XYZ file of C-alpha atoms in Angstrom:
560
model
C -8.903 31.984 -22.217
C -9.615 30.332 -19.097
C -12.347 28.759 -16.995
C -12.329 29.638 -13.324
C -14.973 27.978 -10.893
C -16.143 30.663 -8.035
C -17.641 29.827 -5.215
C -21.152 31.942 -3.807
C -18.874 34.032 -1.163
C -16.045 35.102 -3.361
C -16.225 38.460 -1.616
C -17.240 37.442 2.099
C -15.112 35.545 4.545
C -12.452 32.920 3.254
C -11.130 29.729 4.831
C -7.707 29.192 5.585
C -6.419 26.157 3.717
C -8.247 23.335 3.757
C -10.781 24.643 5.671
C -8.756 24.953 9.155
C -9.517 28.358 9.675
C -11.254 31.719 8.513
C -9.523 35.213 7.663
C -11.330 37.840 6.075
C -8.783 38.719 2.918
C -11.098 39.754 0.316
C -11.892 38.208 -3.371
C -7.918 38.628 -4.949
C -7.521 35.425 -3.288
C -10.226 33.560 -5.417
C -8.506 32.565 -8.264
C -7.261 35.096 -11.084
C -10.130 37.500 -9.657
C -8.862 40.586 -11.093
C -7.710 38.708 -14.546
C -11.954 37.761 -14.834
C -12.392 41.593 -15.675
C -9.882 41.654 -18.428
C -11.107 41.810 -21.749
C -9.195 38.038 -22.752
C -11.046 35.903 -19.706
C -14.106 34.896 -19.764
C -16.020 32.908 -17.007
C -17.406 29.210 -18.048
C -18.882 28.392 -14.921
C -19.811 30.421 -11.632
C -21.424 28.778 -8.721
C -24.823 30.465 -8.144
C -25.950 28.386 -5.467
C -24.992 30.432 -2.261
C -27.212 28.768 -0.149
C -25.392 25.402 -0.324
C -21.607 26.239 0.351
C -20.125 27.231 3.814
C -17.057 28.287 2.103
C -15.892 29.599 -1.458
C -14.737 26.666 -4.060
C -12.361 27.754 -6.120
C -11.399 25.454 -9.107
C -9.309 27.076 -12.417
C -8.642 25.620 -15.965
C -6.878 27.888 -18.005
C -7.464 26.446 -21.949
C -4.959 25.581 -23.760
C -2.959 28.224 -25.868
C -3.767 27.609 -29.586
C 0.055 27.103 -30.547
C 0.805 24.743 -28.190
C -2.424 22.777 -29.195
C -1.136 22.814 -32.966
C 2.190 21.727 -31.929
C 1.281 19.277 -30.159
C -0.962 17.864 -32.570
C 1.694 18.149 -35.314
C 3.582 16.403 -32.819
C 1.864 13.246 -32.061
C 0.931 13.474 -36.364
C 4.973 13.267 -36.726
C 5.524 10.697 -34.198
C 2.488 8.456 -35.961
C 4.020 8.736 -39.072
C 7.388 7.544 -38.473
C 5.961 4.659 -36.498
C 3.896 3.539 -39.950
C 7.603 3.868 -41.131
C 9.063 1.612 -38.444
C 6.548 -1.055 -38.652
C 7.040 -1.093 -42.336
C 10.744 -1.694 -41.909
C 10.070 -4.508 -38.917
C 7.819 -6.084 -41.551
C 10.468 -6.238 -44.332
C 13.191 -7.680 -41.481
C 15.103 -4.148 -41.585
C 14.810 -3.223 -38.287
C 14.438 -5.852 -35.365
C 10.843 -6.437 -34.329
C 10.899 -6.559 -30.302
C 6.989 -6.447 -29.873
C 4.701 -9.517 -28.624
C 3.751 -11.308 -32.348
C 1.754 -14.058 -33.656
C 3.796 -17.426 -33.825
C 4.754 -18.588 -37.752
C 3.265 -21.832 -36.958
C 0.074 -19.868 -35.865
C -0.737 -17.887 -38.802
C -3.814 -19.068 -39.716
C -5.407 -18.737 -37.042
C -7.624 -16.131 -36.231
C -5.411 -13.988 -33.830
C -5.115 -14.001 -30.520
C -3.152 -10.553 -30.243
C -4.050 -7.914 -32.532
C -0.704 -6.339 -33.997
C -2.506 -2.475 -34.821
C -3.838 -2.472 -31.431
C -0.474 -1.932 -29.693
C 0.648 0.905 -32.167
C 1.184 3.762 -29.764
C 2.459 1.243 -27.210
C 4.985 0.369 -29.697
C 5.732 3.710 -31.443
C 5.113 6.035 -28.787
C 5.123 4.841 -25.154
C 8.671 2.999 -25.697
C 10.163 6.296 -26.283
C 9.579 7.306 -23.139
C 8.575 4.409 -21.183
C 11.866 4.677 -19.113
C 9.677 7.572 -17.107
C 7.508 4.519 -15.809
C 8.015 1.559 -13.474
C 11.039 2.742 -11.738
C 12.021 0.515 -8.906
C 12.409 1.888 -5.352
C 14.680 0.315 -2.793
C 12.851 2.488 0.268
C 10.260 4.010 1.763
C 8.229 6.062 -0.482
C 8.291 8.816 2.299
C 9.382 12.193 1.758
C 12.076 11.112 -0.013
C 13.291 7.518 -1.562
C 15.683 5.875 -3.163
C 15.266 4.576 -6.630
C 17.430 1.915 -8.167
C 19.272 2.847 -11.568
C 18.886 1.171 -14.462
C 19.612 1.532 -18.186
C 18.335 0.366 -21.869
C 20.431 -0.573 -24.645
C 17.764 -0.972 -26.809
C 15.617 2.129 -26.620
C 13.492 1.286 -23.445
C 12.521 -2.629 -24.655
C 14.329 -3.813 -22.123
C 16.626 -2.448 -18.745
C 19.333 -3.960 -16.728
C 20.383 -2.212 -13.597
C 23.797 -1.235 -13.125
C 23.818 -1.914 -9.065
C 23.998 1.808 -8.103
C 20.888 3.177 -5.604
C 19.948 7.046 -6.441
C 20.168 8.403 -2.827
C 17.217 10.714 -1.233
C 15.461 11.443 -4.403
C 12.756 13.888 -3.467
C 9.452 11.894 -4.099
C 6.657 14.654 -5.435
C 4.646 11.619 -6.825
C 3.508 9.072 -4.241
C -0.282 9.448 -2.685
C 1.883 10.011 1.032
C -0.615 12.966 2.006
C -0.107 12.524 5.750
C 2.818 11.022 5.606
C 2.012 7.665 7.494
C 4.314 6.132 4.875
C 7.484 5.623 7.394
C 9.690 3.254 8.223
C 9.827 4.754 12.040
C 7.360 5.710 14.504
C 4.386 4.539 16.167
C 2.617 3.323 13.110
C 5.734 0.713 12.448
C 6.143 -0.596 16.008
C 2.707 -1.109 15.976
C 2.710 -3.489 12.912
C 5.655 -5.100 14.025
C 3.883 -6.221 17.158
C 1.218 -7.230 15.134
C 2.994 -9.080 12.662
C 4.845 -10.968 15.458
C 1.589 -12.073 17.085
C -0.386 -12.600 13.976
C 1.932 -13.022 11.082
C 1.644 -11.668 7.628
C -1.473 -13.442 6.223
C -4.790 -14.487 7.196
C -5.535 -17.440 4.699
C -9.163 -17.570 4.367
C -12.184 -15.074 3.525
C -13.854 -12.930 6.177
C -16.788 -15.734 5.744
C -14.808 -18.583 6.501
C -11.584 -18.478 9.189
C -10.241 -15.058 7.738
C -12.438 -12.814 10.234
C -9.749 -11.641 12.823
C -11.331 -9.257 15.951
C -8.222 -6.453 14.365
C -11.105 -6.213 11.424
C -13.407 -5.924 13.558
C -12.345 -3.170 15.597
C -10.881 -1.234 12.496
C -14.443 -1.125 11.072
C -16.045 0.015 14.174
C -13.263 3.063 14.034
C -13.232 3.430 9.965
C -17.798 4.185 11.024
C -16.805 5.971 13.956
C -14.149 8.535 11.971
C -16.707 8.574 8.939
C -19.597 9.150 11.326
C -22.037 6.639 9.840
C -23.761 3.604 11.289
C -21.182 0.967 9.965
C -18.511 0.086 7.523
C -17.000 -2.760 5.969
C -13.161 -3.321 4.979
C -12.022 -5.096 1.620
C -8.056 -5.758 0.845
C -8.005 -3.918 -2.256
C -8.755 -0.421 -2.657
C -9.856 -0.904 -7.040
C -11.738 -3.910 -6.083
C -14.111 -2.030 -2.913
C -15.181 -0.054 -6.083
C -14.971 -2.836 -9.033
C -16.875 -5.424 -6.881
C -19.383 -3.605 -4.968
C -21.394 -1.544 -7.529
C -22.424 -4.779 -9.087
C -23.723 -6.155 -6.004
C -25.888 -2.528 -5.268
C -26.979 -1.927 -8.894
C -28.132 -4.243 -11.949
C -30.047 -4.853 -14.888
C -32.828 -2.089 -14.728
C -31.194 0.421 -13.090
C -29.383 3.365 -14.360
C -26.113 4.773 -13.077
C -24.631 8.258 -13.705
C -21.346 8.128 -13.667
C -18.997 11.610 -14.214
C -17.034 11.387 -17.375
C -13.641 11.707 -15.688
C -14.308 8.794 -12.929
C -11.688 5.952 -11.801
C -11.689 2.933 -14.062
C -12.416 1.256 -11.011
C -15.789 2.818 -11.017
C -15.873 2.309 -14.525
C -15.395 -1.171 -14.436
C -17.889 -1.940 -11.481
C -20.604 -0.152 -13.598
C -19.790 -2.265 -16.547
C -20.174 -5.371 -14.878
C -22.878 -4.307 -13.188
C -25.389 -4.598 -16.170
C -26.651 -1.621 -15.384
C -27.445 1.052 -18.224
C -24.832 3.630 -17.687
C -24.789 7.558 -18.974
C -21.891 10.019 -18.516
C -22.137 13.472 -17.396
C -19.859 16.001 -18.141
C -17.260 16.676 -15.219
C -18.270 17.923 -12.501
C -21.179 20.155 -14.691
C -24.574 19.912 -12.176
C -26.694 20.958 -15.565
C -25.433 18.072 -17.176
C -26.048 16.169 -14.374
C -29.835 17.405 -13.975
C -30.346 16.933 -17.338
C -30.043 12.710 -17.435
C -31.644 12.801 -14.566
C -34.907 14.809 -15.884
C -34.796 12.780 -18.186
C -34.465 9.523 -16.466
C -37.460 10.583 -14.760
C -39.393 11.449 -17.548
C -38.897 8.921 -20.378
C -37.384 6.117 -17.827
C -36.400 2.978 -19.115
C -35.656 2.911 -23.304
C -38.329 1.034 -25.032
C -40.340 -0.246 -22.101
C -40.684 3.123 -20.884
C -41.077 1.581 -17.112
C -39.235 3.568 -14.214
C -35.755 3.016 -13.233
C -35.689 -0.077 -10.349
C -32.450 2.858 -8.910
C -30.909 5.737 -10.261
C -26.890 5.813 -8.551
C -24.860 8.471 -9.229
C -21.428 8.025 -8.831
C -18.999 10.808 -8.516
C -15.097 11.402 -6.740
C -14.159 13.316 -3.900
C -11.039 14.295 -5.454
C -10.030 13.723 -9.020
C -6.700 12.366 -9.689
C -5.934 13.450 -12.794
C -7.703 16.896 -12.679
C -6.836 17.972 -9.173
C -10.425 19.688 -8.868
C -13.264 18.451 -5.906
C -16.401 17.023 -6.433
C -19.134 20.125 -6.043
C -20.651 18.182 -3.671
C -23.503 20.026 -2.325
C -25.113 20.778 -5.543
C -24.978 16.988 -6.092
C -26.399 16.108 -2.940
C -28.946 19.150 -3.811
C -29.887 17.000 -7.278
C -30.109 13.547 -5.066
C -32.510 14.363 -3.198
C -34.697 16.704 -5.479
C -34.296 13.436 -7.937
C -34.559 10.544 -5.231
C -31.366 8.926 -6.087
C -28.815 7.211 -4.822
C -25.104 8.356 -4.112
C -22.118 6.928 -3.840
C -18.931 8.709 -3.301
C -15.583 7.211 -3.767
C -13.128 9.259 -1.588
C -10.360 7.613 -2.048
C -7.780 10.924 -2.625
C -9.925 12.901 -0.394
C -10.375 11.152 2.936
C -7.379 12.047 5.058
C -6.528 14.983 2.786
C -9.158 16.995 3.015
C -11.560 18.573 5.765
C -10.299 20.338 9.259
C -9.833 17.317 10.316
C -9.360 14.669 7.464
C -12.699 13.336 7.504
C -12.797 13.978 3.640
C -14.856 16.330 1.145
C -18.195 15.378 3.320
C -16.679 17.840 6.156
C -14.925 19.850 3.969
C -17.630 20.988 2.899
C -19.766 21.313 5.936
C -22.013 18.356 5.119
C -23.808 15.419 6.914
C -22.856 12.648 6.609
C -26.181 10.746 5.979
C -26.921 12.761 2.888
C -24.032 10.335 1.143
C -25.741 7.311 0.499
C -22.484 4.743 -0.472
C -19.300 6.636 1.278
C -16.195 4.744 -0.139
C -12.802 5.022 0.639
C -9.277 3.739 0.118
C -6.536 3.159 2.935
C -3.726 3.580 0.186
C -2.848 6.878 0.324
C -3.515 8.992 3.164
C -3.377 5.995 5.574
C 0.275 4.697 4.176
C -1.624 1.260 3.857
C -3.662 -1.224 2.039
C -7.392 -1.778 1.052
C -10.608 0.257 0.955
C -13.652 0.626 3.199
C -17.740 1.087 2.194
C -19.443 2.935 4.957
C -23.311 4.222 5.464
C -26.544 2.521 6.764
C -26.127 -0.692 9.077
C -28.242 -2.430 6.612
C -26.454 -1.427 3.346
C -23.247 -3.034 5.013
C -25.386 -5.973 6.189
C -26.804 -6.266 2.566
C -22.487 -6.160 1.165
C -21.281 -9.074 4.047
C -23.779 -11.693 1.925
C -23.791 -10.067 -1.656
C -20.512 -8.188 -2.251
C -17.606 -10.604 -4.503
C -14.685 -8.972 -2.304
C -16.820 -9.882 0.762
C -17.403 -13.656 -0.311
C -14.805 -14.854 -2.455
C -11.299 -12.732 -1.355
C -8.784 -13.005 0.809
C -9.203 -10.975 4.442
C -6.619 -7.613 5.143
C -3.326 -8.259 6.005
C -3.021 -8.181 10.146
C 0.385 -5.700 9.669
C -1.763 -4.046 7.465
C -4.979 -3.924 9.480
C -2.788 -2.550 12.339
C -0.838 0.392 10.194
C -4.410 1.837 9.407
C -6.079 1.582 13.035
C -2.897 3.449 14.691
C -2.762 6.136 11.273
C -6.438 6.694 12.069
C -6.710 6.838 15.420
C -3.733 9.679 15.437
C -5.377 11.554 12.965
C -8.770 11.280 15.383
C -6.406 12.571 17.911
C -6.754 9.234 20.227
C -3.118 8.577 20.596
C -3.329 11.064 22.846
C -1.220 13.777 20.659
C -2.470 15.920 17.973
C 0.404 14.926 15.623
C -2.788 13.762 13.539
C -4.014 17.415 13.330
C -1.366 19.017 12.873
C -0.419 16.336 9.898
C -3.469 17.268 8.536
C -2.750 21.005 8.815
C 0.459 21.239 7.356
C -0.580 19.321 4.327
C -2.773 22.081 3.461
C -0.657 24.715 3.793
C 2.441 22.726 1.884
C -0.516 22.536 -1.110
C -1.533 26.102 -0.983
C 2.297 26.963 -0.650
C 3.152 24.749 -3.654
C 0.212 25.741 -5.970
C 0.757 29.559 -5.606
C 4.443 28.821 -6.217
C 4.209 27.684 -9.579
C 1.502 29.938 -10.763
C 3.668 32.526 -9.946
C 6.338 31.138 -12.084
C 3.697 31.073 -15.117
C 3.059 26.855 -15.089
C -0.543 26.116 -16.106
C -2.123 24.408 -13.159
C -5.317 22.749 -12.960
C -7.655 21.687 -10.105
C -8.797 22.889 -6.780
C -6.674 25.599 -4.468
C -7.521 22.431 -1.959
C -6.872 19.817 -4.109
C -2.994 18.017 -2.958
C -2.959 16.252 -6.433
C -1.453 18.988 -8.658
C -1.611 18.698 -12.058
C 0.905 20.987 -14.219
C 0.716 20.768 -18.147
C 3.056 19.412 -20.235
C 1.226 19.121 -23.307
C 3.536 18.366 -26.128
C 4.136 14.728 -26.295
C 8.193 15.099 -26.392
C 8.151 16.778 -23.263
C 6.523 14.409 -21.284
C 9.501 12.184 -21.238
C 12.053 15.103 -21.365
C 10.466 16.672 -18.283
C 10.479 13.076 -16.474
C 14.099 12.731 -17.213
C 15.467 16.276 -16.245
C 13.645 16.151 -12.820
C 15.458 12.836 -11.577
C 18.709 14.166 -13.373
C 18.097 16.882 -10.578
C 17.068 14.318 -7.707
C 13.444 15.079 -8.251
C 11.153 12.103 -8.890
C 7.438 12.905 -10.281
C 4.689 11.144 -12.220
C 4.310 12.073 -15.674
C 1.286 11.311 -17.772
C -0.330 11.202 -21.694
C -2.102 9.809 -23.757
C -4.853 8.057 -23.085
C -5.341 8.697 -19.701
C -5.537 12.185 -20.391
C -6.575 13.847 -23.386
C -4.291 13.803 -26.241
C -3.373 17.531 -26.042
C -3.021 17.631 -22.435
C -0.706 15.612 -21.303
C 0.847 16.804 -17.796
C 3.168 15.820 -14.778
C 1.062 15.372 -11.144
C 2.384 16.334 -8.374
C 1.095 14.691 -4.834
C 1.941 17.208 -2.129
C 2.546 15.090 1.591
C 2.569 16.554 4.615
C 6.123 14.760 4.997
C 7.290 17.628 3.016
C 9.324 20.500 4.922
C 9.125 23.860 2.920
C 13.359 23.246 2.549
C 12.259 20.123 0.062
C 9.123 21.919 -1.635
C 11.293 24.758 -1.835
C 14.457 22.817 -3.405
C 11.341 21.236 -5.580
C 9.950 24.620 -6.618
C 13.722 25.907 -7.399
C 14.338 22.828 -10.215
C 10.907 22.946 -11.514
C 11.507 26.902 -12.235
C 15.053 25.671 -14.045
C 13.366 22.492 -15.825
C 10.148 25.131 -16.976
C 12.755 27.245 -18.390
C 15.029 24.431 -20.177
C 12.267 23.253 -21.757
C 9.851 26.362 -22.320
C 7.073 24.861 -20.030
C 5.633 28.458 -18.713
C 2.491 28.615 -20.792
C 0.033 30.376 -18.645
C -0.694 33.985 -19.941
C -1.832 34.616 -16.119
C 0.810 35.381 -13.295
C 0.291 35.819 -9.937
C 2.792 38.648 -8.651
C 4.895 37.720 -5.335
C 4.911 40.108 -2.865
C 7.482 40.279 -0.424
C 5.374 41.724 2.532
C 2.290 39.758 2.275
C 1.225 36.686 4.801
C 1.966 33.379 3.899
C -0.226 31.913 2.142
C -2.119 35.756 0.097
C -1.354 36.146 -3.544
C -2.510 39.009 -5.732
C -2.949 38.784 -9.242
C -1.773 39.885 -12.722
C -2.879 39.204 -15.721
C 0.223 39.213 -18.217
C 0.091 38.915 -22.341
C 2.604 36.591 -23.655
């Protein structure tokens, strides 16, 4: 089975991708169209509001075939047991006990570190944990180089044998523009201003840290986001972590979508705030709490809600999928809430011009209360940005903790993201910003229909750059990690728990760095890996056709 998100126009005129153009090819293009009148699929969710979307929003989930989900349940049940086996053994001195411990001398105490607590870190994770904290010697640009090491001791410990693995192709860095380079205009420009300012500021924005390169990057981070004025902070987790305290406290409520950063997690827990989860990206579970915000308000007291903020993604990292933003916006203001958006995966990748989901969508800006950002990814830089009213960023200068108490942006820094933003506005005077932006959307709707065609489940948006493709079972996650660099192919692999523990997966982060020779020498190992390891799980294939445009797909549905 399989749950496929429509848009309101899944038979009218469709956008090219990423929203940089319109051709007329019909509804096979939305998403296993013709597999939703097969008597196996059934549709979860279908967009009814037509008036709010300019363009269709297509967003699949196939579920996860029953044997695989026993399997990989028996597999993590297997792998649990024989850790119970192993600590039993590092108990009784057998085996050698590697893991942090409580010292003899400190045993009756009440402890510091709690031993069960670190039970899949210990059983589990070391397996595999030599898919994790590789060390690059490069730039993480289209390709990198990644030093090699080895374990003699199961993954406790590495030593690194002095070899460099040449041009590994990097399908896991957040490089969606490619601004992550080591030549260009973006690097002479730093290394001007590294010369003239040098690599640190010293001091807080309030005190001696306030340089006029901050100032001009927030008059162009308002001027690309189209609001009144924005504010700059050195850490992208910390614009989220420290600010939603300093907008939202005791007596207020935030909604926050189940499947939400733990930055924003965090900065709603220390917020005070009473918090409620909505399921992702569902608007009736989202209308629901706030109904009922509205109509019981606060518990016991029963006194109104001093703010209700809902706080939502632009894109979701894990997922792939987009925020259905209109139909949030739509609930804001029927509601009188507040909004903040954290687009710190979409701004740069998404829109016909990389202003993020808000034009991607068609939307004005001033309907998004709290726009938030990060400079991380598309930006090949450092730090986040808050942007909206002049007195909201007035209000976060005096009240926010990243504001007050830490240390301003780097000047190299500061400079990499004003000359990355102002080619992507197109006022270097090229349009090697646009056209950056362009290609990245075709590379993702190139690399997506790829793989479904090979019979990989795939999650998220037909948009979406962060691809998610299912791995599942928990011995694959480190065997999949381990064939693709065998193969020169470096990717992110990720389980339990920050996914669900039957849906574990590898995401990929398409760049617009990437020629269609790499995707394509991508593509070609990821078939051979799927195939080594029996990773082709969807029971929906999209049929290649050799005659048909670039990026059109029709679509099969197959039994397995």
């Amino acid at each position: 089975m399989e749950r496929t998100e429509l848009g309101p126009k899944e038979a009218g005129l469709q956008p090219g991708a990423n929203g940089c153009s319109m051709t007329g090819h019909g509804p096979l293009r939305n998403g296993y169209v013709r597999g939703l009148l097969g008597a196996e699929t059934q549709i979860h969710h279908v967009a009814h509001n037509g008036g709010l979307y300019k363009r269709p929003f297509n967003e699949a989930f196939e579920e996860t075939p029953m044997l695989v989900a026993v399997l990989t349940y028996v597999g993590y049940g297997v792998l649990t047991l024989f850790g119970y086996l192993r600590d039993f053994l590092r108990q009784w001195k057998i085996e050698k006990c590697h893991h942090a411990s409580e010292r003899e001398e400190q045993k009756d105490f009440v402890p510091l570190y709690q031993d069960f607590e670190n039970f899949y870190t210990r059983n589990l994770y070391m397996r595999i944990r030599d898919n994790w904290n590789r060390p690059i010697c490069g730039v993480p640009g289209a390709k990198m180089d990644i030093m090699e090491r080895l374990s003699h001791d199961y993954n406790w410990t590495f030593e690194y044998t002095g070899r460099v693995i040449k041009d590994v192709i990097n399908m896991g860095s957040y490089n969606y523009l490619g601004f992550a380079q080591n030549t260009g205009i973006c690097k002479d420009a730093a290394a001007k201003v590294l010369a003239q300012y040098g690599a640190g500021v010293c001091s807080t924005r309030q005190e001696m840290g306030n340089l006029d390169k901050h100032e001009e990057l927030e008059k162009l981070v308002a001027q690309f986001l189209g609001v009144e004025a924005a504010m700059t902070y050195g850490m992208g987790f910390a614009t989220n972590s420290m600010n939603i305290p300093a907008l939202v406290g005791k007596g207020c409520l935030i909604l926050s979508d189940e499947l939400n950063h733990a930055s924003l997690v965090l900065g709603a827990r220390l917020s005070g705030a009473t918090i409620r989860i909505f399921k992702h990206n569902n608007m009736q579970s989202l209308e629901k709490l706030l109904r009922d915000a509205i109509v019981h308000g606060q518990p016991r007291t029963r006194r109104p809600w001093k703010k209700i903020l809902i706080l939502v993604e632009g894109i979701y990292s894990m997922e792939g999928s987009i925020v259905r933003l209109p139909e949030v916006i739509a609930l804001k203001k029927k509601y009188k809430s507040y909004l903040y958006l954290d687009e710190a995966h979409s701004i740069g990748a998404l829109g016909p011009t990389g202003r993020g989901v808000v034009e991607y969508f068609g939307l004005n800006p001033e309907d998004v209360d709290v726009m938030m950002g990060t400079f991380t990814k598309s930006f090949g830089a450092a730090g986040g940005y808050i942007g909206g009213k002049k007195e909201l960023i007035d209000y976060l200068r005096t009240h926010s903790h990243s504001a007050v108490y830490a240390t301003s942006l780097s000047p190299p820094v500061t400079e990499q993201i004003l000359t990355s933003m102002k080619c992507i506005m197109g006022e270097d005077g090229t349009t090697s910003g646009k056209e950056c932006v362009q290609q990245l959307a075709e590379n993702t709707r190139y690399f997506r229909r790829r793989l479904k065609e090979m019979g990989f489940i795939i999650y998220g948006n037909e948009d979406s750059p962060v691809v998610p493709l299912m791995l599942y079972m928990p011995a694959k996650i480190g065997a999949f990690g381990r064939e693709m660099l065998k193969r020169n192919i470096g990717v992110v692999v990720v389980g339990f728990p920050a996914t669900p523990i039957i849906e574990s997966r590898a995401r990929f982060c398409v760049s617009a760095a990437h020629t269609k020779e790499i995707l394509d020498t991508a593509l070609k190992e990821l078939d051979e890996v799927g195939d080594l390891l029996q990773m082709k799980y969807s029971r929906h294939r999209l049929v290649p056709l050799l005659d048909r445009p670039f990026d059109e797909t029709t679509y099969e549905e197959t039994e397995d």
